PDB file of C-alpha atoms in Angstrom:
ATOM      1  CA  MET A  18     -41.588-180.639  99.377  1.00  0.00           C
ATOM      2  CA  GLU A  19     -41.457-180.730 102.967  1.00  0.00           C
ATOM      3  CA  LYS A  20     -40.529-184.350 104.138  1.00  0.00           C
ATOM      4  CA  THR A  21     -42.318-185.657 106.983  1.00  0.00           C
ATOM      5  CA  LEU A  22     -40.718-188.437 109.364  1.00  0.00           C
ATOM      6  CA  ALA A  23     -41.313-191.720 107.624  1.00  0.00           C
ATOM      7  CA  VAL A  24     -42.681-194.802 109.454  1.00  0.00           C
ATOM      8  CA  GLU A  25     -40.202-197.536 109.502  1.00  0.00           C
ATOM      9  CA  SER A  26     -42.841-200.164 110.154  1.00  0.00           C
ATOM     10  CA  TYR A  27     -46.590-199.517 110.562  1.00  0.00           C
ATOM     11  CA  PRO A  28     -48.491-200.688 113.558  1.00  0.00           C
ATOM     12  CA  LEU A  29     -49.558-204.373 113.359  1.00  0.00           C
ATOM     13  CA  LYS A  30     -53.056-203.447 114.334  1.00  0.00           C
ATOM     14  CA  SER A  31     -53.500-200.970 111.548  1.00  0.00           C
ATOM     15  CA  VAL A  32     -52.094-203.267 108.910  1.00  0.00           C
ATOM     16  CA  VAL A  33     -54.651-206.135 110.088  1.00  0.00           C
ATOM     17  CA  PHE A  34     -57.439-203.489 109.967  1.00  0.00           C
ATOM     18  CA  ALA A  35     -56.477-202.409 106.538  1.00  0.00           C
ATOM     19  CA  ASN A  36     -56.478-205.986 105.354  1.00  0.00           C
ATOM     20  CA  ILE A  37     -59.816-207.033 107.028  1.00  0.00           C
ATOM     21  CA  VAL A  38     -61.093-203.930 105.006  1.00  0.00           C
ATOM     22  CA  ILE A  39     -59.645-204.812 101.783  1.00  0.00           C
ATOM     23  CA  ILE A  40     -60.744-208.452 102.080  1.00  0.00           C
ATOM     24  CA  ILE A  41     -64.215-207.499 102.906  1.00  0.00           C
ATOM     25  CA  TRP A  42     -64.293-204.774 100.184  1.00  0.00           C
ATOM     26  CA  LEU A  43     -63.367-207.422  97.481  1.00  0.00           C
ATOM     27  CA  ALA A  44     -65.526-210.165  98.853  1.00  0.00           C
ATOM     28  CA  LEU A  45     -68.406-207.823  98.727  1.00  0.00           C
ATOM     29  CA  GLY A  46     -67.606-206.539  95.207  1.00  0.00           C
ATOM     30  CA  VAL A  47     -67.527-210.342  94.059  1.00  0.00           C
ATOM     31  CA  TYR A  48     -70.541-210.961  95.960  1.00  0.00           C
ATOM     32  CA  ALA A  49     -72.275-207.843  94.131  1.00  0.00           C
ATOM     33  CA  ILE A  50     -71.537-209.017  90.725  1.00  0.00           C
ATOM     34  CA  TRP A  51     -72.530-212.876  91.837  1.00  0.00           C
ATOM     35  CA  LEU A  52     -76.056-211.629  92.357  1.00  0.00           C
ATOM     36  CA  VAL A  53     -76.099-210.302  88.751  1.00  0.00           C
ATOM     37  CA  ILE A  54     -73.836-212.451  86.877  1.00  0.00           C
ATOM     38  CA  PRO A  55     -72.329-215.570  88.437  1.00  0.00           C
ATOM     39  CA  ILE A  56     -69.994-216.085  85.887  1.00  0.00           C
ATOM     40  CA  LEU A  57     -68.324-212.885  85.737  1.00  0.00           C
ATOM     41  CA  ALA A  58     -68.106-212.874  89.485  1.00  0.00           C
ATOM     42  CA  ALA A  59     -66.042-216.231  89.409  1.00  0.00           C
ATOM     43  CA  VAL A  60     -63.861-214.482  86.564  1.00  0.00           C
ATOM     44  CA  TRP A  61     -63.608-211.343  88.696  1.00  0.00           C
ATOM     45  CA  GLY A  62     -62.757-213.036  91.892  1.00  0.00           C
ATOM     46  CA  ALA A  63     -60.007-215.030  90.125  1.00  0.00           C
ATOM     47  CA  TYR A  64     -58.523-212.004  88.308  1.00  0.00           C
ATOM     48  CA  LEU A  65     -58.300-210.043  91.840  1.00  0.00           C
ATOM     49  CA  LEU A  66     -56.697-213.050  93.476  1.00  0.00           C
ATOM     50  CA  VAL A  67     -53.957-213.064  90.717  1.00  0.00           C
ATOM     51  CA  MET A  68     -53.704-209.184  90.472  1.00  0.00           C
ATOM     52  CA  PHE A  69     -53.370-208.957  94.323  1.00  0.00           C
ATOM     53  CA  LEU A  70     -51.544-211.729  95.539  1.00  0.00           C
ATOM     54  CA  PHE A  71     -48.969-212.126  92.630  1.00  0.00           C
ATOM     55  CA  VAL A  72     -48.822-209.568  89.743  1.00  0.00           C
ATOM     56  CA  MET A  73     -49.046-206.417  91.733  1.00  0.00           C
ATOM     57  CA  ARG A  74     -46.760-207.747  94.599  1.00  0.00           C
ATOM     58  CA  MET A  75     -44.245-208.758  92.050  1.00  0.00           C
ATOM     59  CA  SER A  76     -44.776-205.435  90.339  1.00  0.00           C
ATOM     60  CA  ILE A  77     -44.635-202.992  92.855  1.00  0.00           C
ATOM     61  CA  CYS A  78     -43.772-204.521  96.482  1.00  0.00           C
ATOM     62  CA  THR A  79     -40.375-206.131  95.171  1.00  0.00           C
ATOM     63  CA  LYS A  80     -39.505-202.535  94.406  1.00  0.00           C
ATOM     64  CA  CYS A  81     -40.428-200.906  97.628  1.00  0.00           C
ATOM     65  CA  ARG A  82     -38.748-199.584 100.532  1.00  0.00           C
ATOM     66  CA  TYR A  83     -40.892-201.924 102.855  1.00  0.00           C
ATOM     67  CA  TYR A  84     -39.892-205.039 100.879  1.00  0.00           C
ATOM     68  CA  GLY A  85     -39.438-207.533 103.747  1.00  0.00           C
ATOM     69  CA  GLY A  86     -41.131-205.146 106.329  1.00  0.00           C
ATOM     70  CA  ARG A  87     -44.431-203.921 107.200  1.00  0.00           C
ATOM     71  CA  CYS A  88     -45.827-201.386 104.963  1.00  0.00           C
ATOM     72  CA  SER A  89     -49.476-199.933 105.622  1.00  0.00           C
ATOM     73  CA  THR A  90     -50.799-203.240 104.228  1.00  0.00           C
ATOM     74  CA  GLY A  91     -48.141-205.550 105.200  1.00  0.00           C
ATOM     75  CA  TRP A  92     -47.641-206.556 101.673  1.00  0.00           C
ATOM     76  CA  GLY A  93     -43.766-206.002 102.080  1.00  0.00           C
ATOM     77  CA  TRP A  94     -43.358-209.022 104.235  1.00  0.00           C
ATOM     78  CA  TYR A  95     -45.580-211.256 102.028  1.00  0.00           C
ATOM     79  CA  THR A  96     -43.584-210.190  99.088  1.00  0.00           C
ATOM     80  CA  SER A  97     -40.442-210.818 100.210  1.00  0.00           C
ATOM     81  CA  LYS A  98     -41.513-214.801 100.903  1.00  0.00           C
ATOM     82  CA  LEU A  99     -42.510-215.001  97.398  1.00  0.00           C
ATOM     83  CA  PHE A 100     -40.271-212.631  94.737  1.00  0.00           C
ATOM     84  CA  LYS A 101     -36.602-211.421  94.863  1.00  0.00           C
ATOM     85  CA  LYS A 102     -35.973-207.622  95.732  1.00  0.00           C
ATOM     86  CA  GLY A 103     -36.064-205.370  92.780  1.00  0.00           C
ATOM     87  CA  ASN A 104     -34.574-202.069  92.359  1.00  0.00           C
ATOM     88  CA  GLU A 105     -36.382-199.273  93.999  1.00  0.00           C
ATOM     89  CA  GLU A 106     -35.584-196.608  91.403  1.00  0.00           C
ATOM     90  CA  ASP A 107     -37.584-198.552  89.016  1.00  0.00           C
ATOM     91  CA  PHE A 108     -40.798-198.219  91.094  1.00  0.00           C
ATOM     92  CA  PRO A 109     -42.263-195.035  89.489  1.00  0.00           C
ATOM     93  CA  GLY A 110     -42.264-196.593  86.053  1.00  0.00           C
ATOM     94  CA  CYS A 111     -43.141-200.036  86.843  1.00  0.00           C
ATOM     95  CA  PHE A 112     -46.439-201.795  85.527  1.00  0.00           C
ATOM     96  CA  GLY A 113     -47.969-201.912  88.999  1.00  0.00           C
ATOM     97  CA  ALA A 114     -47.440-198.297  89.831  1.00  0.00           C
ATOM     98  CA  LYS A 115     -49.208-197.117  86.495  1.00  0.00           C
ATOM     99  CA  PHE A 116     -51.871-199.841  86.684  1.00  0.00           C
ATOM    100  CA  ALA A 117     -52.737-199.615  90.527  1.00  0.00           C
ATOM    101  CA  PRO A 118     -55.085-196.465  89.986  1.00  0.00           C
ATOM    102  CA  VAL A 119     -56.839-198.573  87.402  1.00  0.00           C
ATOM    103  CA  LEU A 120     -57.170-201.643  89.378  1.00  0.00           C
ATOM    104  CA  TRP A 121     -58.361-199.734  92.405  1.00  0.00           C
ATOM    105  CA  MET A 122     -60.919-197.701  90.489  1.00  0.00           C
ATOM    106  CA  SER A 123     -62.324-200.804  88.650  1.00  0.00           C
ATOM    107  CA  ILE A 124     -62.773-202.223  92.229  1.00  0.00           C
ATOM    108  CA  CYS A 125     -64.736-199.339  93.323  1.00  0.00           C
ATOM    109  CA  ILE A 126     -66.778-198.996  90.154  1.00  0.00           C
ATOM    110  CA  LEU A 127     -67.400-202.199  88.473  1.00  0.00           C
ATOM    111  CA  PRO A 128     -69.548-204.094  91.263  1.00  0.00           C
ATOM    112  CA  VAL A 129     -71.498-200.849  91.935  1.00  0.00           C
ATOM    113  CA  ALA A 130     -71.967-200.255  88.184  1.00  0.00           C
ATOM    114  CA  ILE A 131     -73.491-203.870  87.662  1.00  0.00           C
ATOM    115  CA  LEU A 132     -75.809-203.721  90.663  1.00  0.00           C
ATOM    116  CA  ALA A 133     -76.989-200.132  89.722  1.00  0.00           C
ATOM    117  CA  VAL A 134     -78.018-201.234  86.201  1.00  0.00           C
ATOM    118  CA  SER A 135     -79.424-204.711  87.387  1.00  0.00           C
ATOM    119  CA  LEU A 136     -81.672-202.439  89.782  1.00  0.00           C
ATOM    120  CA  ILE A 137     -83.521-201.463  86.715  1.00  0.00           C
ATOM    121  CA  PHE A 138     -84.683-204.860  85.927  1.00  0.00           C
ATOM    122  CA  LYS A 139     -84.911-206.135  89.476  1.00  0.00           C
ATOM    123  CA  PHE A 140     -85.085-203.878  92.493  1.00  0.00           C
ATOM    124  CA  THR A 141     -83.971-205.486  95.675  1.00  0.00           C
ATOM    125  CA  LEU A 142     -83.135-203.792  98.892  1.00  0.00           C
ATOM    126  CA  LEU A 143     -79.916-206.162  99.333  1.00  0.00           C
ATOM    127  CA  LYS A 144     -78.377-204.692  96.074  1.00  0.00           C
ATOM    128  CA  VAL A 145     -79.354-201.140  97.392  1.00  0.00           C
ATOM    129  CA  LEU A 146     -77.574-202.152 100.548  1.00  0.00           C
ATOM    130  CA  LEU A 147     -74.637-203.508  98.936  1.00  0.00           C
ATOM    131  CA  ILE A 148     -74.301-200.395  96.843  1.00  0.00           C
ATOM    132  CA  ALA A 149     -74.316-198.484  99.876  1.00  0.00           C
ATOM    133  CA  VAL A 150     -71.642-200.470 101.847  1.00  0.00           C
ATOM    134  CA  LEU A 151     -69.250-200.593  98.642  1.00  0.00           C
ATOM    135  CA  VAL A 152     -69.703-196.459  98.147  1.00  0.00           C
ATOM    136  CA  ILE A 153     -69.054-196.079 101.911  1.00  0.00           C
ATOM    137  CA  ILE A 154     -65.826-198.265 101.929  1.00  0.00           C
ATOM    138  CA  ALA A 155     -64.631-196.778  98.786  1.00  0.00           C
ATOM    139  CA  TYR A 156     -64.886-193.463 100.078  1.00  0.00           C
ATOM    140  CA  LEU A 157     -63.237-194.272 103.610  1.00  0.00           C
ATOM    141  CA  PHE A 158     -60.442-196.064 102.125  1.00  0.00           C
ATOM    142  CA  GLY A 159     -59.759-194.118  99.307  1.00  0.00           C
ATOM    143  CA  ASN A 160     -60.680-190.368 100.267  1.00  0.00           C
ATOM    144  CA  LYS A 161     -57.957-187.586  99.672  1.00  0.00           C
ATOM    145  CA  LYS A 162     -57.766-187.021 103.596  1.00  0.00           C
ATOM    146  CA  SER A 163     -56.967-190.678 104.568  1.00  0.00           C
ATOM    147  CA  ARG A 164     -54.578-191.019 101.380  1.00  0.00           C
ATOM    148  CA  LYS A 165     -52.693-188.025 102.327  1.00  0.00           C
ATOM    149  CA  LYS A 166     -52.144-189.145 106.085  1.00  0.00           C
ATOM    150  CA  VAL A 167     -50.745-192.590 104.922  1.00  0.00           C
ATOM    151  CA  CYS A 168     -48.719-191.005 102.184  1.00  0.00           C
ATOM    152  CA  SER A 169     -47.209-188.485 104.485  1.00  0.00           C
ATOM    153  CA  VAL A 170     -45.785-191.003 106.489  1.00  0.00           C
ATOM    154  CA  CYS A 171     -44.847-193.454 103.876  1.00  0.00           C
ATOM    155  CA  LYS A 172     -41.089-194.090 102.887  1.00  0.00           C
ATOM    156  CA  MET A 173     -41.993-194.284  99.273  1.00  0.00           C
ATOM    157  CA  ASN A 174     -43.718-190.779  99.043  1.00  0.00           C
ATOM    158  CA  ASP A 175     -40.754-189.344  96.963  1.00  0.00           C
ATOM    159  CA  LEU A 176     -41.285-192.148  94.309  1.00  0.00           C
ATOM    160  CA  CYS A 177     -44.742-193.514  94.268  1.00  0.00           C
ATOM    161  CA  PRO A 178     -46.986-191.553  92.058  1.00  0.00           C
ATOM    162  CA  MET A 179     -49.860-191.504  94.657  1.00  0.00           C
ATOM    163  CA  GLY A 180     -47.460-190.251  97.331  1.00  0.00           C
ATOM    164  CA  ILE A 181     -46.068-187.683  95.018  1.00  0.00           C
ATOM    165  CA  ALA A 182     -49.336-186.147  94.164  1.00  0.00           C
ATOM    166  CA  MET A 183     -50.516-186.476  97.710  1.00  0.00           C
ATOM    167  CA  MET A 184     -47.502-184.591  98.977  1.00  0.00           C
ATOM    168  CA  SER A 185     -47.327-181.860  96.086  1.00  0.00           C
ATOM    169  CA  GLU A 186     -50.691-180.523  96.780  1.00  0.00           C
ATOM    170  CA  GLY A 187     -49.261-177.755  99.442  1.00  0.00           C
ATOM    171  CA  ASN A 188     -48.617-177.788 102.856  1.00  0.00           C
ATOM    172  CA  ASP A 189     -51.752-177.535 104.527  1.00  0.00           C
ATOM    173  CA  ASP A 190     -53.248-179.431 107.493  1.00  0.00           C
ATOM    174  CA  GLY A 191     -53.823-182.514 105.429  1.00  0.00           C
ATOM    175  CA  ASN A 192     -57.541-181.758 104.853  1.00  0.00           C
TER     176      ASN A 192
END
């Protein structure tokens, strides 16, 4: 596997942008569920807050080489204010590294599925628009090309399951 020069600290502008997109994405997902099942939206929103602000940070970010610094989302700095540094070698097998794909897929699928099913019972243009926006954000944020671009310069791409998967797909031009 060819090693690309890792980014020591991601640009603040891209970190802020990434967090704005994530916040909008999560908020729209909660709102989408709220349109159909308000109590589920409240539970889902609380779950996401706990997972993103605490559980995943404690599980993943404490074991990351960006701990205390600025990764592509800036969560290394945030994590260092809450939790003690962990062992980097524990990163690949930790709960967060294994659970992150499930969490991100649920963020992509759950709100869209709930809205799509609700369209059968009551069609509204707002629901269709929300589905479209959520799908576009999920595609732009999670497509292979953008993930590979971020993973190729990450200091964790040799330990992170996503980085390993992205970097082992061959030495093409990133497409």
